PDB file of C-alpha atoms in Angstrom:
ATOM      1  CA  ASN A  42     -12.792  13.495  22.414  1.00 76.00           C
ATOM      2  CA  ALA A  43      -9.636  15.486  23.143  1.00 84.00           C
ATOM      3  CA  GLY A  44      -7.687  12.267  23.815  1.00 95.00           C
ATOM      4  CA  VAL A  45      -4.615  12.813  25.986  1.00 97.00           C
ATOM      5  CA  THR A  46      -3.754  16.407  26.815  1.00 97.00           C
ATOM      6  CA  GLN A  47      -0.596  17.720  28.450  1.00 98.00           C
ATOM      7  CA  THR A  48       0.291  21.124  29.847  1.00 97.00           C
ATOM      8  CA  PRO A  49       2.462  23.057  29.543  1.00 97.00           C
ATOM      9  CA  LYS A  50       3.967  22.472  26.085  1.00 97.00           C
ATOM     10  CA  PHE A  51       7.264  24.099  27.055  1.00 97.00           C
ATOM     11  CA  GLN A  52       8.808  24.941  30.418  1.00 97.00           C
ATOM     12  CA  VAL A  53      12.118  26.350  31.594  1.00 97.00           C
ATOM     13  CA  LEU A  54      13.107  25.853  35.220  1.00 97.00           C
ATOM     14  CA  LYS A  55      16.056  26.763  37.358  1.00 97.00           C
ATOM     15  CA  THR A  56      17.861  24.064  39.311  1.00 98.00           C
ATOM     16  CA  GLY A  57      16.050  23.376  42.558  1.00 97.00           C
ATOM     17  CA  GLN A  58      12.645  24.623  41.458  1.00 97.00           C
ATOM     18  CA  SER A  59       9.628  22.367  41.640  1.00 96.00           C
ATOM     19  CA  MET A  60       6.768  22.033  39.213  1.00 96.00           C
ATOM     20  CA  THR A  61       3.925  19.777  38.116  1.00 98.00           C
ATOM     21  CA  LEU A  62       3.376  18.509  34.596  1.00 98.00           C
ATOM     22  CA  GLN A  63      -0.302  17.982  33.961  1.00 98.00           C
ATOM     23  CA  CYS A  64      -1.820  15.089  32.048  1.00 98.00           C
ATOM     24  CA  ALA A  65      -5.490  14.363  31.440  1.00 98.00           C
ATOM     25  CA  GLN A  66      -7.405  11.890  29.294  1.00 98.00           C
ATOM     26  CA  ASP A  67     -11.097  11.721  28.444  1.00 96.00           C
ATOM     27  CA  MET A  68     -11.241   8.131  27.158  1.00 96.00           C
ATOM     28  CA  ASN A  69     -11.945   6.514  30.541  1.00 96.00           C
ATOM     29  CA  HIS A  70      -8.677   4.582  30.325  1.00 96.00           C
ATOM     30  CA  GLU A  71      -7.533   2.763  33.443  1.00 95.00           C
ATOM     31  CA  TYR A  72      -3.838   2.654  32.588  1.00 95.00           C
ATOM     32  CA  MET A  73      -1.734   5.805  32.468  1.00 96.00           C
ATOM     33  CA  SER A  74       1.999   6.311  32.351  1.00 96.00           C
ATOM     34  CA  TRP A  75       4.750   8.901  32.113  1.00 98.00           C
ATOM     35  CA  TYR A  76       7.809   8.596  29.885  1.00 97.00           C
ATOM     36  CA  ARG A  77      10.816  10.729  29.258  1.00 97.00           C
ATOM     37  CA  GLN A  78      12.494  10.825  25.883  1.00 96.00           C
ATOM     38  CA  ASP A  79      16.156  11.658  25.510  1.00 93.00           C
ATOM     39  CA  PRO A  80      18.223  11.526  22.294  1.00 83.00           C
ATOM     40  CA  GLY A  81      19.384   8.007  21.491  1.00 76.00           C
ATOM     41  CA  MET A  82      17.613   6.489  24.501  1.00 80.00           C
ATOM     42  CA  GLY A  83      14.087   5.938  23.303  1.00 87.00           C
ATOM     43  CA  LEU A  84      11.232   6.269  25.756  1.00 94.00           C
ATOM     44  CA  ARG A  85      11.900   5.398  29.368  1.00 94.00           C
ATOM     45  CA  LEU A  86       9.077   4.727  31.815  1.00 94.00           C
ATOM     46  CA  ILE A  87       9.057   6.989  34.886  1.00 96.00           C
ATOM     47  CA  HIS A  88       5.859   6.021  36.731  1.00 96.00           C
ATOM     48  CA  TYR A  89       2.639   4.323  35.815  1.00 94.00           C
ATOM     49  CA  SER A  90      -0.826   3.724  37.210  1.00 95.00           C
ATOM     50  CA  VAL A  91      -3.204   0.813  36.610  1.00 92.00           C
ATOM     51  CA  GLY A  92      -6.160   2.702  38.030  1.00 94.00           C
ATOM     52  CA  ALA A  93      -7.265   5.498  40.340  1.00 95.00           C
ATOM     53  CA  GLY A  94      -5.469   5.320  43.670  1.00 95.00           C
ATOM     54  CA  ILE A  95      -2.739   2.970  42.382  1.00 94.00           C
ATOM     55  CA  THR A  96       0.705   4.022  41.192  1.00 95.00           C
ATOM     56  CA  ASP A  97       3.994   2.215  40.707  1.00 92.00           C
ATOM     57  CA  GLN A  98       7.556   3.010  39.718  1.00 92.00           C
ATOM     58  CA  GLY A  99       8.956   2.518  36.272  1.00 91.00           C
ATOM     59  CA  GLU A 100      12.518   2.379  35.039  1.00 90.00           C
ATOM     60  CA  VAL A 101      13.652   5.893  36.045  1.00 95.00           C
ATOM     61  CA  PRO A 102      11.478   7.120  38.979  1.00 96.00           C
ATOM     62  CA  ASN A 103      14.037   9.056  41.021  1.00 96.00           C
ATOM     63  CA  GLY A 104      13.251  12.756  41.376  1.00 96.00           C
ATOM     64  CA  TYR A 105       9.625  12.363  40.317  1.00 98.00           C
ATOM     65  CA  ASN A 106       6.353  11.828  42.173  1.00 97.00           C
ATOM     66  CA  VAL A 107       2.935  10.937  40.843  1.00 98.00           C
ATOM     67  CA  SER A 108      -0.587  10.532  42.173  1.00 96.00           C
ATOM     68  CA  ARG A 109      -3.809   9.251  40.619  1.00 97.00           C
ATOM     69  CA  SER A 110      -6.799  10.614  42.518  1.00 97.00           C
ATOM     70  CA  THR A 111      -9.125  10.348  39.510  1.00 97.00           C
ATOM     71  CA  THR A 112      -9.285   8.171  36.398  1.00 97.00           C
ATOM     72  CA  GLU A 113      -8.809  11.233  34.180  1.00 97.00           C
ATOM     73  CA  ASP A 114      -5.748  12.930  35.687  1.00 98.00           C
ATOM     74  CA  PHE A 115      -2.196  11.775  36.254  1.00 98.00           C
ATOM     75  CA  PRO A 116       0.119  14.674  37.217  1.00 98.00           C
ATOM     76  CA  LEU A 117       3.892  14.301  37.381  1.00 98.00           C
ATOM     77  CA  ARG A 118       5.727  16.315  40.023  1.00 98.00           C
ATOM     78  CA  LEU A 119       9.356  17.302  39.909  1.00 96.00           C
ATOM     79  CA  LEU A 120      10.383  17.903  43.507  1.00 92.00           C
ATOM     80  CA  SER A 121      13.687  19.716  42.974  1.00 97.00           C
ATOM     81  CA  ALA A 122      14.585  20.088  39.311  1.00 97.00           C
ATOM     82  CA  ALA A 123      18.054  19.122  38.110  1.00 97.00           C
ATOM     83  CA  PRO A 124      19.712  19.675  34.700  1.00 97.00           C
ATOM     84  CA  SER A 125      19.621  15.878  34.186  1.00 96.00           C
ATOM     85  CA  GLN A 126      15.837  16.172  34.039  1.00 97.00           C
ATOM     86  CA  THR A 127      16.000  18.236  30.855  1.00 97.00           C
ATOM     87  CA  SER A 128      13.983  16.108  28.472  1.00 97.00           C
ATOM     88  CA  VAL A 129      10.742  15.712  26.570  1.00 97.00           C
ATOM     89  CA  TYR A 130       8.026  14.202  28.755  1.00 98.00           C
ATOM     90  CA  PHE A 131       5.159  12.175  27.323  1.00 98.00           C
ATOM     91  CA  CYS A 132       2.065  11.037  29.109  1.00 98.00           C
ATOM     92  CA  ALA A 133       0.187   8.036  27.719  1.00 97.00           C
ATOM     93  CA  SER A 134      -3.027   6.201  28.471  1.00 97.00           C
ATOM     94  CA  SER A 135      -4.495   2.872  27.435  1.00 95.00           C
ATOM     95  CA  PRO A 136      -7.545   0.753  28.277  1.00 93.00           C
ATOM     96  CA  GLY A 137      -5.265  -1.801  29.926  1.00 86.00           C
ATOM     97  CA  GLN A 138      -1.612  -2.741  30.348  1.00 80.00           C
ATOM     98  CA  ASN A 139      -1.578  -4.854  27.193  1.00 84.00           C
ATOM     99  CA  ASN A 140      -3.369  -2.455  24.874  1.00 90.00           C
ATOM    100  CA  GLU A 141      -2.158   0.233  22.498  1.00 93.00           C
ATOM    101  CA  GLN A 142      -0.998   3.395  24.197  1.00 95.00           C
ATOM    102  CA  PHE A 143      -2.305   6.820  23.282  1.00 97.00           C
ATOM    103  CA  PHE A 144       0.305   9.525  23.768  1.00 98.00           C
ATOM    104  CA  GLY A 145      -0.137  13.164  24.595  1.00 98.00           C
ATOM    105  CA  PRO A 146       1.667  15.888  22.609  1.00 97.00           C
ATOM    106  CA  GLY A 147       4.523  16.102  25.118  1.00 97.00           C
ATOM    107  CA  THR A 148       6.123  18.717  27.362  1.00 97.00           C
ATOM    108  CA  ARG A 149       9.593  19.972  26.524  1.00 97.00           C
ATOM    109  CA  LEU A 150      11.358  20.775  29.800  1.00 97.00           C
ATOM    110  CA  THR A 151      14.658  22.577  30.161  1.00 97.00           C
ATOM    111  CA  VAL A 152      16.383  22.831  33.544  1.00 97.00           C
ATOM    112  CA  LEU A 153      19.134  25.449  33.760  1.00 96.00           C
TER     113      LEU A 153
ATOM    114  CA  GLY M  29      16.273  -5.611  33.810  1.00 62.00           C
ATOM    115  CA  GLN M  30      14.601  -6.401  30.533  1.00 69.00           C
ATOM    116  CA  GLN M  31      16.115  -4.729  27.514  1.00 83.00           C
ATOM    117  CA  VAL M  32      14.884  -4.200  24.001  1.00 90.00           C
ATOM    118  CA  MET M  33      17.586  -3.426  21.461  1.00 92.00           C
ATOM    119  CA  GLN M  34      16.717  -1.882  18.135  1.00 95.00           C
ATOM    120  CA  ILE M  35      18.896  -1.552  15.052  1.00 96.00           C
ATOM    121  CA  PRO M  36      19.894   0.398  13.127  1.00 96.00           C
ATOM    122  CA  GLN M  37      19.781   3.663  15.047  1.00 94.00           C
ATOM    123  CA  TYR M  38      19.617   5.675  11.818  1.00 95.00           C
ATOM    124  CA  GLN M  39      18.740   4.804   8.236  1.00 96.00           C
ATOM    125  CA  HIS M  40      18.909   7.074   5.205  1.00 96.00           C
ATOM    126  CA  VAL M  41      17.299   5.723   2.054  1.00 97.00           C
ATOM    127  CA  GLN M  42      16.466   7.001  -1.378  1.00 97.00           C
ATOM    128  CA  GLU M  43      12.777   7.430  -1.974  1.00 97.00           C
ATOM    129  CA  GLY M  44      11.458   4.184  -3.420  1.00 97.00           C
ATOM    130  CA  GLU M  45      13.985   1.964  -1.638  1.00 97.00           C
ATOM    131  CA  ASP M  46      12.968  -0.516   1.033  1.00 98.00           C
ATOM    132  CA  PHE M  47      13.619  -0.072   4.756  1.00 97.00           C
ATOM    133  CA  THR M  48      13.827  -2.538   7.637  1.00 98.00           C
ATOM    134  CA  THR M  49      14.269  -2.056  11.365  1.00 98.00           C
ATOM    135  CA  TYR M  50      14.948  -4.909  13.798  1.00 98.00           C
ATOM    136  CA  CYS M  51      14.060  -5.331  17.428  1.00 97.00           C
ATOM    137  CA  ASN M  52      15.647  -7.891  19.780  1.00 96.00           C
ATOM    138  CA  SER M  53      14.808  -8.746  23.362  1.00 94.00           C
ATOM    139  CA  SER M  54      16.920 -10.492  25.964  1.00 88.00           C
ATOM    140  CA  THR M  55      13.857 -12.366  27.259  1.00 90.00           C
ATOM    141  CA  THR M  56      10.610 -13.721  25.855  1.00 92.00           C
ATOM    142  CA  LEU M  57       7.944 -11.130  25.190  1.00 94.00           C
ATOM    143  CA  SER M  58       4.210 -11.420  25.823  1.00 92.00           C
ATOM    144  CA  ASN M  59       3.617  -9.250  22.795  1.00 94.00           C
ATOM    145  CA  ILE M  60       5.262  -6.469  20.849  1.00 96.00           C
ATOM    146  CA  GLN M  61       3.958  -3.143  19.654  1.00 97.00           C
ATOM    147  CA  TRP M  62       5.263  -0.774  17.006  1.00 98.00           C
ATOM    148  CA  TYR M  63       4.957   3.006  17.068  1.00 98.00           C
ATOM    149  CA  LYS M  64       5.860   5.811  14.675  1.00 98.00           C
ATOM    150  CA  GLN M  65       6.931   9.256  15.779  1.00 97.00           C
ATOM    151  CA  ARG M  66       7.063  12.043  13.214  1.00 96.00           C
ATOM    152  CA  PRO M  67       9.686  14.770  13.780  1.00 93.00           C
ATOM    153  CA  GLY M  68       8.462  17.046  16.560  1.00 92.00           C
ATOM    154  CA  GLY M  69       5.476  14.818  17.235  1.00 96.00           C
ATOM    155  CA  HIS M  70       4.429  12.123  19.649  1.00 97.00           C
ATOM    156  CA  PRO M  71       4.517   8.328  19.215  1.00 97.00           C
ATOM    157  CA  VAL M  72       1.517   6.910  17.391  1.00 97.00           C
ATOM    158  CA  PHE M  73       0.545   3.253  17.653  1.00 97.00           C
ATOM    159  CA  LEU M  74       0.899   1.210  14.465  1.00 98.00           C
ATOM    160  CA  ILE M  75       0.274  -2.426  15.396  1.00 97.00           C
ATOM    161  CA  GLN M  76       0.499  -5.134  18.035  1.00 97.00           C
ATOM    162  CA  LEU M  77       1.779  -8.685  17.451  1.00 97.00           C
ATOM    163  CA  VAL M  78       0.912 -11.412  19.917  1.00 96.00           C
ATOM    164  CA  LYS M  79       1.440 -14.856  18.413  1.00 97.00           C
ATOM    165  CA  SER M  80       4.710 -16.632  17.762  1.00 97.00           C
ATOM    166  CA  GLY M  81       5.678 -16.258  14.086  1.00 97.00           C
ATOM    167  CA  GLU M  82       2.893 -13.757  13.432  1.00 97.00           C
ATOM    168  CA  VAL M  83       3.066 -11.619  10.284  1.00 98.00           C
ATOM    169  CA  LYS M  84       0.808  -8.610   9.719  1.00 98.00           C
ATOM    170  CA  LYS M  85       0.647  -6.162   6.835  1.00 98.00           C
ATOM    171  CA  GLN M  86      -0.561  -2.590   6.608  1.00 97.00           C
ATOM    172  CA  LYS M  87      -0.311  -1.456   2.983  1.00 97.00           C
ATOM    173  CA  ARG M  88       3.476  -1.114   2.403  1.00 98.00           C
ATOM    174  CA  LEU M  89       4.392  -2.046   6.001  1.00 98.00           C
ATOM    175  CA  THR M  90       5.057  -5.655   7.028  1.00 98.00           C
ATOM    176  CA  PHE M  91       5.488  -6.592  10.684  1.00 98.00           C
ATOM    177  CA  GLN M  92       6.895  -9.900  11.906  1.00 98.00           C
ATOM    178  CA  PHE M  93       7.154 -11.499  15.340  1.00 98.00           C
ATOM    179  CA  GLY M  94       9.800 -14.168  15.767  1.00 97.00           C
ATOM    180  CA  GLU M  95       9.068 -17.805  16.534  1.00 95.00           C
ATOM    181  CA  ALA M  96      10.701 -17.499  19.952  1.00 95.00           C
ATOM    182  CA  LYS M  97       8.880 -14.205  20.644  1.00 96.00           C
ATOM    183  CA  LYS M  98      12.198 -12.490  21.286  1.00 96.00           C
ATOM    184  CA  ASN M  99      12.578 -10.510  18.081  1.00 97.00           C
ATOM    185  CA  SER M 100      10.529  -8.539  15.623  1.00 98.00           C
ATOM    186  CA  SER M 101      10.959  -6.552  12.440  1.00 98.00           C
ATOM    187  CA  LEU M 102       9.224  -3.809  10.509  1.00 98.00           C
ATOM    188  CA  HIS M 103       9.754  -3.681   6.750  1.00 98.00           C
ATOM    189  CA  ILE M 104       8.601  -0.819   4.545  1.00 98.00           C
ATOM    190  CA  THR M 105       8.440  -1.459   0.817  1.00 98.00           C
ATOM    191  CA  ALA M 106       9.118   1.403  -1.628  1.00 98.00           C
ATOM    192  CA  THR M 107       9.517   4.176   0.930  1.00 97.00           C
ATOM    193  CA  GLN M 108       7.777   7.506   0.463  1.00 96.00           C
ATOM    194  CA  THR M 109       8.512  10.902   2.016  1.00 95.00           C
ATOM    195  CA  THR M 110       5.544  10.393   4.332  1.00 96.00           C
ATOM    196  CA  ASP M 111       7.420   7.487   5.960  1.00 97.00           C
ATOM    197  CA  VAL M 112       9.946   9.876   7.541  1.00 97.00           C
ATOM    198  CA  GLY M 113      10.111   9.553  11.327  1.00 97.00           C
ATOM    199  CA  THR M 114      11.382   7.385  14.139  1.00 97.00           C
ATOM    200  CA  TYR M 115      10.032   3.864  14.485  1.00 98.00           C
ATOM    201  CA  PHE M 116       9.931   2.304  17.938  1.00 97.00           C
ATOM    202  CA  CYS M 117       9.234  -1.229  18.999  1.00 97.00           C
ATOM    203  CA  ALA M 118       7.894  -1.799  22.503  1.00 96.00           C
ATOM    204  CA  GLY M 119       7.866  -5.179  24.187  1.00 94.00           C
ATOM    205  CA  HIS M 120       5.589  -6.358  26.977  1.00 91.00           C
ATOM    206  CA  PHE M 121       7.356  -8.416  29.628  1.00 84.00           C
ATOM    207  CA  LEU M 122       5.682 -10.465  32.307  1.00 79.00           C
ATOM    208  CA  VAL M 123       7.137  -9.107  35.570  1.00 73.00           C
ATOM    209  CA  ASN M 124       5.091 -11.189  37.974  1.00 72.00           C
ATOM    210  CA  PHE M 125       1.664 -12.755  38.006  1.00 69.00           C
ATOM    211  CA  GLY M 126      -0.799 -10.392  36.377  1.00 66.00           C
ATOM    212  CA  ASN M 127       1.730  -7.586  36.064  1.00 71.00           C
ATOM    213  CA  GLU M 128       3.415  -6.672  32.803  1.00 75.00           C
ATOM    214  CA  LYS M 129       5.720  -3.837  31.868  1.00 81.00           C
ATOM    215  CA  LEU M 130       6.229  -2.211  28.500  1.00 87.00           C
ATOM    216  CA  THR M 131       9.819  -1.470  27.474  1.00 91.00           C
ATOM    217  CA  PHE M 132      10.576   0.638  24.431  1.00 93.00           C
ATOM    218  CA  GLY M 133      13.436   0.074  22.052  1.00 93.00           C
ATOM    219  CA  THR M 134      15.803   2.946  21.291  1.00 92.00           C
ATOM    220  CA  GLY M 135      14.152   3.601  17.922  1.00 94.00           C
ATOM    221  CA  THR M 136      15.287   3.793  14.302  1.00 96.00           C
ATOM    222  CA  ARG M 137      15.223   7.205  12.692  1.00 96.00           C
ATOM    223  CA  LEU M 138      14.342   7.013   9.013  1.00 97.00           C
ATOM    224  CA  THR M 139      15.164   9.835   6.645  1.00 97.00           C
ATOM    225  CA  ILE M 140      14.250   9.818   2.973  1.00 96.00           C
ATOM    226  CA  ILE M 141      16.341  11.326   0.203  1.00 91.00           C
ATOM    227  CA  PRO M 142      13.906  12.532  -2.482  1.00 85.00           C
TER     228      PRO M 142
END
């Protein structure tokens, strides 16, 4: 099993550009989530999904969209990148909301 | 909203010394998880505590969940260089019936002086 995979590993964007961060898992987990990690602020939940076709907002959803058309994939879209979105983004999956989370390797995003 | 505070933010210890990080919640938790993130890496699950007053051990690591299920601690005995990293607690809160959210603490970064 590859576990949770994320692409790209690094990305540089200009303000106003859009892009999609990819996340996939091969463990048949129902629950998937996106976090951003900034220095001194821990991990903050952006969006999450409890199953295919269902998504909900987390703590910091503004400027991001998600969809969950399959169990395996949970892409995160930045609609119009801003410097405040410079961060490290982690995708995670788990069998259920109350179970341990398996994190992907992360995407380091810089917005100029 | 629900908050999970973690202290200290940083801890530098001599190799062989003990280390403790504390996690406090403003509201009662359903359970608490602990994760470790090595420098440049991603968070890796260590353990989950569910019961009030629960204590679990993993070799040199001891995890405790408070009686009121609002606080938790991670204690490492005789630290080694392999313990370097940031330790996060993450608390599950009941938002509404059948729906829980996981909130991470701000983390404690542990560095070891050889």
